Amino acid sequence: MAGHSRRSFIHKLGLIGAGFSLCSTLPAWAETAATADGQLTTVRLAWGQTAVCQAPISVALKQGFFKKYGLNVEPVNFSGPTDALLQAIATGQADGGIGMALRWLKPLEQGFDVDLTVGTHGGCMRLLAPKNAGINSVRDLVGKSVAVTDQASPIRNFFAIQLARQGIDPDKQVNWVQYPADLFGEALRKGEVQALATDDPQGWLIKNHNDLLEVDNNLNGEYRNLTCCVLGLRGSLVRDNPNVATAISQAIVDAQQWTADHPAETAKIFAPFVPGQVPIADITAMLSEHTHHHHSTGEQLRKEVALYVDQLKTINVIRPDTDARRFAEHYVPDLLSAPQHHPMA
């Protein structure tokens, strides 16, 4: 794949990492992210406003992280299909957006011109079951029906990977049943399914409101320090305006860390965007369970992307001949010089 030359060019610009976000003097790229006359550079960021894991975007807007780096961000509320979101980014209708890596990697393999610049957090995928269902591990899904929002769901793919790694055929030995997310609880109560593969906020809420067992999630084992969601920017922006791309990425990194440090304050900022008047205490609890302190970039993010690419091969989502390392090197540029990885204590 092509892409090494542009990364070398970006690297030679001397783009500075997150440590400068705490300094009184902004790095050079932040100063040049603004227009020549000192005005803020306007960028459009696709935002799934009801997704609690994207709460840091509301933080970045409210706390001025974007403006700090010379940006005027116009949020675009996007709730359509993932391919449409990636197409919007690739064609310039939006400059970037955040989504689940396990949903985005296949379209990237197919040629979407979108770069992944920040891994934003982990911890928003859950496998749930009633406590008396006899489902205490992923292996117990064999012969069972599991509710998913769609057959290409990143949550379905994540737990399918866990099955495949144990020698279980997720397509033949588990019945994945598609339901609208708001009917998951009803499907479980009627016995149409025995488990739910879901994400937050729905996952956290249905678990706690129905006293369900959390059978598995994406914070166990090696996933404890892996991202599940990523910031994608259109490839032409990264190539032609690396200072702006870096500014967006650094603002997101700052907002992620602020969220990790201030979950209650973040919950208050984000609460107006959550449907159903979810209590701030519940939003705080959700955010506290996510790893917003894990915001990987550069080499660390490339390792994570390569791992997911290889794992998606086990369930026939990614082509077996796709070189995971070359894929990651192509789609993850070096915008921030220092890796933004903060291991959990």
Short mmCIF file of N, CA and C in Angstrom, two decimals, residues 16-22 26-27 29-31 33 40-41 43 45 53-74 98 117-120 231 233 237 242-260 266 292 295-297 335-336 340:
data_model
loop_
_atom_site.label_atom_id
_atom_site.label_comp_id
_atom_site.label_asym_id
_atom_site.label_seq_id
_atom_site.Cartn_x
_atom_site.Cartn_y
_atom_site.Cartn_z
N ILE A 16 4.09 18.00 17.28
CA ILE A 16 4.36 17.82 18.70
C ILE A 16 3.23 17.07 19.38
N GLY A 17 3.56 16.28 20.40
CA GLY A 17 2.58 15.42 21.07
C GLY A 17 1.79 16.09 22.15
N ALA A 18 1.08 15.25 22.90
CA ALA A 18 0.08 15.73 23.85
C ALA A 18 0.68 16.46 25.02
N GLY A 19 1.96 16.26 25.33
CA GLY A 19 2.52 16.91 26.50
C GLY A 19 2.39 18.42 26.43
N PHE A 20 2.37 18.99 25.23
CA PHE A 20 2.28 20.43 25.08
C PHE A 20 0.90 20.98 25.39
N SER A 21 -0.08 20.09 25.51
CA SER A 21 -1.42 20.57 25.78
C SER A 21 -1.51 21.22 27.16
N LEU A 22 -0.53 20.94 28.01
CA LEU A 22 -0.55 21.51 29.35
C LEU A 22 0.35 22.74 29.46
N LEU A 26 1.52 27.26 22.85
CA LEU A 26 1.03 26.18 21.99
C LEU A 26 2.09 25.77 21.00
N PRO A 27 2.08 24.50 20.56
CA PRO A 27 3.03 24.05 19.54
C PRO A 27 2.76 24.76 18.22
N TRP A 29 2.26 23.74 15.24
CA TRP A 29 1.16 23.27 14.39
C TRP A 29 -0.17 23.82 14.84
N ALA A 30 -0.33 24.07 16.16
CA ALA A 30 -1.59 24.61 16.66
C ALA A 30 -1.78 26.05 16.19
N GLU A 31 -0.68 26.79 16.14
CA GLU A 31 -0.76 28.17 15.68
C GLU A 31 -1.10 28.22 14.19
N ALA A 33 -2.76 26.01 12.56
CA ALA A 33 -4.05 25.40 12.25
C ALA A 33 -5.08 26.47 11.97
N LEU A 40 -10.30 31.23 13.20
CA LEU A 40 -10.34 29.79 13.42
C LEU A 40 -10.63 29.07 12.11
N THR A 41 -10.04 27.91 11.95
CA THR A 41 -10.31 27.07 10.80
C THR A 41 -11.55 26.24 11.06
N VAL A 43 -14.01 23.21 10.68
CA VAL A 43 -14.04 21.80 10.27
C VAL A 43 -15.38 21.21 10.69
N LEU A 45 -17.33 17.89 12.01
CA LEU A 45 -17.08 16.62 12.69
C LEU A 45 -18.39 15.87 12.86
N CYS A 53 -20.25 6.93 24.49
CA CYS A 53 -18.80 6.84 24.36
C CYS A 53 -18.23 8.01 23.55
N GLN A 54 -19.11 8.80 22.90
CA GLN A 54 -18.66 9.99 22.20
C GLN A 54 -18.89 11.26 23.01
N ALA A 55 -19.16 11.09 24.30
CA ALA A 55 -19.34 12.24 25.19
C ALA A 55 -18.17 13.21 25.16
N PRO A 56 -16.91 12.74 24.99
CA PRO A 56 -15.80 13.70 24.94
C PRO A 56 -15.92 14.76 23.85
N ILE A 57 -16.68 14.49 22.79
CA ILE A 57 -16.86 15.54 21.79
C ILE A 57 -17.63 16.72 22.39
N SER A 58 -18.65 16.41 23.20
CA SER A 58 -19.37 17.49 23.88
C SER A 58 -18.45 18.24 24.83
N VAL A 59 -17.53 17.52 25.45
CA VAL A 59 -16.54 18.15 26.32
C VAL A 59 -15.64 19.09 25.53
N ALA A 60 -15.14 18.62 24.39
CA ALA A 60 -14.24 19.44 23.57
C ALA A 60 -14.92 20.72 23.11
N LEU A 61 -16.21 20.63 22.79
CA LEU A 61 -16.96 21.82 22.38
C LEU A 61 -17.19 22.76 23.56
N LYS A 62 -17.62 22.19 24.68
CA LYS A 62 -17.97 23.00 25.85
C LYS A 62 -16.74 23.62 26.52
N GLN A 63 -15.66 22.85 26.61
CA GLN A 63 -14.47 23.30 27.33
C GLN A 63 -13.47 24.04 26.44
N GLY A 64 -13.77 24.17 25.18
CA GLY A 64 -12.93 24.97 24.29
C GLY A 64 -11.67 24.29 23.80
N PHE A 65 -11.64 22.95 23.81
CA PHE A 65 -10.43 22.26 23.34
C PHE A 65 -10.19 22.48 21.86
N PHE A 66 -11.25 22.52 21.07
CA PHE A 66 -11.07 22.75 19.63
C PHE A 66 -10.54 24.15 19.37
N LYS A 67 -11.15 25.14 20.01
CA LYS A 67 -10.70 26.53 19.80
C LYS A 67 -9.27 26.73 20.26
N LYS A 68 -8.88 26.02 21.31
CA LYS A 68 -7.51 26.11 21.82
C LYS A 68 -6.50 25.81 20.73
N TYR A 69 -6.87 24.94 19.81
CA TYR A 69 -5.95 24.56 18.74
C TYR A 69 -6.33 25.17 17.40
N GLY A 70 -7.04 26.29 17.43
CA GLY A 70 -7.31 27.04 16.22
C GLY A 70 -8.45 26.54 15.37
N LEU A 71 -9.38 25.79 15.99
CA LEU A 71 -10.46 25.17 15.22
C LEU A 71 -11.83 25.69 15.63
N ASN A 72 -12.67 25.85 14.64
CA ASN A 72 -14.09 26.08 14.86
C ASN A 72 -14.81 24.83 14.35
N VAL A 73 -15.26 23.98 15.26
CA VAL A 73 -15.86 22.71 14.86
C VAL A 73 -17.37 22.85 14.72
N GLU A 74 -17.87 22.46 13.56
CA GLU A 74 -19.31 22.37 13.33
C GLU A 74 -19.71 20.91 13.48
N ILE A 98 -16.05 9.73 14.79
CA ILE A 98 -15.63 8.63 15.65
C ILE A 98 -16.57 7.45 15.45
N THR A 117 -6.62 8.30 13.32
CA THR A 117 -5.57 9.11 13.98
C THR A 117 -5.55 8.98 15.49
N VAL A 118 -6.68 8.59 16.11
CA VAL A 118 -6.72 8.42 17.56
C VAL A 118 -7.61 7.24 17.90
N GLY A 119 -7.13 6.35 18.75
CA GLY A 119 -8.00 5.35 19.36
C GLY A 119 -8.56 5.98 20.62
N THR A 120 -9.87 6.13 20.69
CA THR A 120 -10.43 7.02 21.71
C THR A 120 -10.68 6.38 23.07
N LEU A 231 -11.00 7.69 16.01
CA LEU A 231 -11.26 8.93 15.27
C LEU A 231 -10.73 8.75 13.87
N LEU A 233 -10.24 10.61 10.09
CA LEU A 233 -10.21 11.87 9.34
C LEU A 233 -10.04 11.56 7.86
N LEU A 237 -7.40 15.45 3.98
CA LEU A 237 -7.12 16.44 5.02
C LEU A 237 -5.77 16.15 5.67
N PRO A 242 -1.90 18.77 7.28
CA PRO A 242 -1.54 17.98 8.47
C PRO A 242 -1.65 18.76 9.77
N ASN A 243 -1.46 20.07 9.73
CA ASN A 243 -1.59 20.85 10.97
C ASN A 243 -3.03 20.83 11.49
N VAL A 244 -3.98 20.94 10.56
CA VAL A 244 -5.38 20.90 10.96
C VAL A 244 -5.75 19.51 11.46
N ALA A 245 -5.29 18.48 10.75
CA ALA A 245 -5.56 17.11 11.18
C ALA A 245 -4.97 16.83 12.56
N THR A 246 -3.77 17.35 12.80
CA THR A 246 -3.13 17.18 14.10
C THR A 246 -3.89 17.92 15.18
N ALA A 247 -4.36 19.11 14.86
CA ALA A 247 -5.12 19.90 15.84
C ALA A 247 -6.40 19.18 16.25
N ILE A 248 -7.12 18.63 15.28
CA ILE A 248 -8.33 17.87 15.60
C ILE A 248 -7.99 16.70 16.51
N SER A 249 -6.95 15.98 16.14
CA SER A 249 -6.56 14.79 16.90
C SER A 249 -6.14 15.15 18.32
N GLN A 250 -5.34 16.21 18.46
CA GLN A 250 -4.90 16.60 19.80
C GLN A 250 -6.06 17.07 20.66
N ALA A 251 -7.01 17.79 20.08
CA ALA A 251 -8.18 18.23 20.82
C ALA A 251 -8.99 17.04 21.33
N ILE A 252 -9.12 16.01 20.50
CA ILE A 252 -9.84 14.81 20.91
C ILE A 252 -9.08 14.09 22.03
N VAL A 253 -7.75 13.99 21.90
CA VAL A 253 -6.95 13.38 22.96
C VAL A 253 -7.16 14.12 24.28
N ASP A 254 -7.09 15.46 24.24
CA ASP A 254 -7.28 16.25 25.45
C ASP A 254 -8.66 16.02 26.05
N ALA A 255 -9.67 15.96 25.19
CA ALA A 255 -11.04 15.78 25.67
C ALA A 255 -11.22 14.39 26.27
N GLN A 256 -10.58 13.39 25.67
CA GLN A 256 -10.66 12.04 26.23
C GLN A 256 -10.06 12.00 27.64
N GLN A 257 -8.89 12.62 27.80
CA GLN A 257 -8.25 12.60 29.11
C GLN A 257 -9.07 13.40 30.12
N TRP A 258 -9.64 14.53 29.70
CA TRP A 258 -10.47 15.33 30.60
C TRP A 258 -11.68 14.52 31.06
N THR A 259 -12.25 13.75 30.14
CA THR A 259 -13.38 12.89 30.48
C THR A 259 -12.97 11.84 31.51
N ALA A 260 -11.81 11.23 31.31
CA ALA A 260 -11.32 10.23 32.26
C ALA A 260 -11.11 10.84 33.64
N THR A 266 -18.29 15.53 32.98
CA THR A 266 -18.58 15.15 31.60
C THR A 266 -20.04 14.71 31.47
N HIS A 292 -11.43 5.96 28.91
CA HIS A 292 -11.15 7.18 28.14
C HIS A 292 -9.73 7.68 28.35
N HIS A 295 -6.06 6.61 24.95
CA HIS A 295 -6.25 7.28 23.66
C HIS A 295 -4.95 7.13 22.87
N SER A 296 -4.89 6.03 22.15
CA SER A 296 -3.67 5.63 21.45
C SER A 296 -3.54 6.35 20.11
N THR A 297 -2.29 6.60 19.72
CA THR A 297 -1.98 7.21 18.43
C THR A 297 -0.73 6.54 17.88
N LEU A 335 0.71 11.55 13.39
CA LEU A 335 0.41 12.97 13.57
C LEU A 335 0.95 13.50 14.89
N LEU A 336 0.88 12.71 15.93
CA LEU A 336 1.37 13.10 17.25
C LEU A 336 2.61 12.26 17.53
N GLN A 340 -0.09 8.21 22.79
CA GLN A 340 -1.00 8.67 23.83
C GLN A 340 -1.66 7.48 24.52
#
